[in-house]
C-alpha positions as MATLAB code, in Angstrom:
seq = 'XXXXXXXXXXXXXXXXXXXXXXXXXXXXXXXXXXXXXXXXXXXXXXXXXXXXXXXXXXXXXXXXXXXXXXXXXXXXXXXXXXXXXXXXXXXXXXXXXXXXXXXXXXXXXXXXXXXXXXXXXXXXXXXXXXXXXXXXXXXXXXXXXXXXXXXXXXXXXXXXXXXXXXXXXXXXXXXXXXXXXXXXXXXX';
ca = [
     -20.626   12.477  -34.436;
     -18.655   15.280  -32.759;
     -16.991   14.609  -29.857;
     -18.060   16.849  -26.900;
     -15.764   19.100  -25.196;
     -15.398   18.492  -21.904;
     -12.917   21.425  -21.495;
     -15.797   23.672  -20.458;
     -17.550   20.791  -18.146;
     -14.419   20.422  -16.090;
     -13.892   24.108  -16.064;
     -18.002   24.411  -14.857;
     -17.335   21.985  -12.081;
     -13.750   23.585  -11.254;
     -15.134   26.915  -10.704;
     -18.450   25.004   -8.616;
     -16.558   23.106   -6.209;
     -13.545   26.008   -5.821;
     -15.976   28.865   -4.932;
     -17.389   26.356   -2.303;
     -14.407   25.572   -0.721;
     -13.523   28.984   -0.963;
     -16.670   30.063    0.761;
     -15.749   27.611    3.614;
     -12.473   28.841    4.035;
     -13.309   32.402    4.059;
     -16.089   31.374    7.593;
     -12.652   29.361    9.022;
     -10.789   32.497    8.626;
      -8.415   29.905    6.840;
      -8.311   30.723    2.837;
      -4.314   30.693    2.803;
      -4.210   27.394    5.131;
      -6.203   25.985    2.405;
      -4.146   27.392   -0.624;
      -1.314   26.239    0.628;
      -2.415   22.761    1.474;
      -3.737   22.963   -1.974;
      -0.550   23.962   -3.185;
       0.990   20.433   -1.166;
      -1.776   18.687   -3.293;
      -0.850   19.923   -6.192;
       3.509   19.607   -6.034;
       2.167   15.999   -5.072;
       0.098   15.680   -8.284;
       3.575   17.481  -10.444;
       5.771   15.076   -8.659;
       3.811   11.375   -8.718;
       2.855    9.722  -12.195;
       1.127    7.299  -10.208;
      -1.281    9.805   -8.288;
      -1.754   11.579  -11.485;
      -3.053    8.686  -13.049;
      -5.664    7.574  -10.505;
      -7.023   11.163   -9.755;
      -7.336   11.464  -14.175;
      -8.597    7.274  -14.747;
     -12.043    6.348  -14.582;
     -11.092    2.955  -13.990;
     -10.586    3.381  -10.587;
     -14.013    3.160   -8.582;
     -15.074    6.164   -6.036;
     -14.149    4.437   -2.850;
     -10.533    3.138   -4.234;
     -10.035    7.034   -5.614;
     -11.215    8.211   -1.888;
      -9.507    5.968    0.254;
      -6.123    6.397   -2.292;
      -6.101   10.561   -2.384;
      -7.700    9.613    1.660;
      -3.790    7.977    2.069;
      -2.049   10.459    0.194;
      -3.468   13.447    1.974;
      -3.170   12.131    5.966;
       0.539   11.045    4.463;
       1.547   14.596    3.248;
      -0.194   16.211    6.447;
      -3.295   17.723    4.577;
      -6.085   17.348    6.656;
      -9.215   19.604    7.872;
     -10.658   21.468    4.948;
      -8.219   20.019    2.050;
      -8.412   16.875    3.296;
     -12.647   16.161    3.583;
     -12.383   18.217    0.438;
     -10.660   15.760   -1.623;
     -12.624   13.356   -0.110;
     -15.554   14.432   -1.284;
     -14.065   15.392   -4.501;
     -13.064   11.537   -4.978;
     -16.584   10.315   -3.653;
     -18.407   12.362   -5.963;
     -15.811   11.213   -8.721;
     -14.722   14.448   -9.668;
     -10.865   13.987   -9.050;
     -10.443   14.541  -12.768;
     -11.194   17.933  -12.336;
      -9.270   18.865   -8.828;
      -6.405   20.206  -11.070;
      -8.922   22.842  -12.580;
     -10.329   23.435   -9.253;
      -7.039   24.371   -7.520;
      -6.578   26.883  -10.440;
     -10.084   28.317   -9.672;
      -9.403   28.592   -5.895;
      -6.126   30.282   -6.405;
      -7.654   32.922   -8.878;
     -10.936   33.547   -6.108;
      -8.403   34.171   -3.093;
      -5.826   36.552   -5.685;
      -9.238   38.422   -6.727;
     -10.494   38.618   -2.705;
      -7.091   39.985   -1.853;
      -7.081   42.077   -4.771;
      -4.106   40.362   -6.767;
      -4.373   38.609  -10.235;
      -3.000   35.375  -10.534;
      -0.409   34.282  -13.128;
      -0.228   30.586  -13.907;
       3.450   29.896  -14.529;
       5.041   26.805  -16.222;
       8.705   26.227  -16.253;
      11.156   23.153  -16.878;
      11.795   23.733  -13.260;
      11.807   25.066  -10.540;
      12.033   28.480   -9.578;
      14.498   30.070   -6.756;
      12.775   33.005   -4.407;
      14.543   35.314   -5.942;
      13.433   34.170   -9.855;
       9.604   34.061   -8.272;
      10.033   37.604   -6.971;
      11.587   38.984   -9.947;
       8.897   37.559  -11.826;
       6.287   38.761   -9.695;
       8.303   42.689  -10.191;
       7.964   42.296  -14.072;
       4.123   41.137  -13.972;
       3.172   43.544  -11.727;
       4.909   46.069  -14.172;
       2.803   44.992  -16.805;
      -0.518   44.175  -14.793;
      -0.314   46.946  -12.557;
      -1.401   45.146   -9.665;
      -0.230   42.374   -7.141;
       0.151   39.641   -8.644;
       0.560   35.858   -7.047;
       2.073   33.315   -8.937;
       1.046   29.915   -9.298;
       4.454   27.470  -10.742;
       3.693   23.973  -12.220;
       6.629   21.896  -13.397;
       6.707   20.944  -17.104;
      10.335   19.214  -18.090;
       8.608   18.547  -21.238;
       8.689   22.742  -22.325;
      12.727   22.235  -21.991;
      13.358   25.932  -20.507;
      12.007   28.989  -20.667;
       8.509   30.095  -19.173;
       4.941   30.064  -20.455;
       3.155   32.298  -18.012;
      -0.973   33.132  -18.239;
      -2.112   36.321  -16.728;
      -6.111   36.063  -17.154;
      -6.578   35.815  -21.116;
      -3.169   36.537  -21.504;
      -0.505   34.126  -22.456;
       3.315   34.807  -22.841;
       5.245   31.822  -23.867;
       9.239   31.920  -24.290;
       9.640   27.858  -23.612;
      12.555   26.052  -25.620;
       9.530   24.150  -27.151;
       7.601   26.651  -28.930;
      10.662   28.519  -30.022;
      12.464   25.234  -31.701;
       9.059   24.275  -33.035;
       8.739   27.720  -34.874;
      12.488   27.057  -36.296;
      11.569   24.164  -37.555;
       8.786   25.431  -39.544;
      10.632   28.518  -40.763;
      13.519   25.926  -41.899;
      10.963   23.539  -43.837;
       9.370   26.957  -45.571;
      13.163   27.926  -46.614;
      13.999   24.476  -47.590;
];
């Protein structure tokens, strides 16, 4: 029996509960209050083990995920919209999918400003001035603003892998030593 892919379910519910939240923050007048407390969330998520592995287990009943991410949230100082957002997010035990659904609010508010976004991985983390010169070169080759969204990946060694819409460019220490290797075992 095939296993289903849930790939496309979390990305259906990402984009669902993103355009809402969007939609509310666009009435508050507060769409980059909310990106950037999403963007709190989310260096939370990059930095804690232990927070990633409550919002991704199912072991972890509805109220223990809401009053957890509940904790986190007051803690870090995300409160009004991100904060009953997660909430909700964790009552309706969809905190699997809150990774997704920051990606999906960050592309809705680049679009409504008129920016693309560019999801950027590194081994770590960028200065200002690497983020702007990064932002230069992709608007060189996109043509338009474009806002940057950095997750931390020690695991790609150095070097970027940066997604601009179906794009992907990826110049990581990984991929390039993994290609060595097979070009050495086709030699050898």
């Amino acid at each position: 029996m095939p296993v289903a892919d849930t790939s496309q379910l979390i990305s259906g519910v990402a984009e669902r509960y993103a355009s809402s939240l969007f939609e509310l923050a666009l009435e508050s007048g507060s769409i980059d209050q909310v990106g950037a407390d999403l963007d709190r969330f989310q260096a939370l998520l990059d930095e804690s083990e232990d927070l990633r592995r409550l919002v991704a287990s199912p072991v972890f009943s509805a109220d223990e995920q809401r009053q957890a991410v509940s904790a986190v949230a007051d803690r870090a100082g995300i409160t009004g919209l991100v904060g009953n957002f997660l909430k909700v997010v964790a009552g309706n035990r969809r905190l699997f999918a809150v990774p997704g659904m920051i990606r999906a609010y960050r592309e809705v508010a680049a679009q409504h400003r008129g920016q693309v976004t560019a999801e950027v991985t590194s081994a770590h983390a960028l200065s200002a001035e690497q983020e702007s010169e990064l932002k230069s070169a992709l608007k060189g080759v996109t043509g338009k603003d474009v806002a940057i969204a950095v997750s931390i990946d020690p695991s790609i060694l150095g070097g970027l892998i940066v997604k601009v819409g179906s794009r992907q460019i990826d110049t990581s220490l990984r991929t390039k030593l993994s290609t060595l290797k097979l070009a050495l075992k086709e030699v050898g």
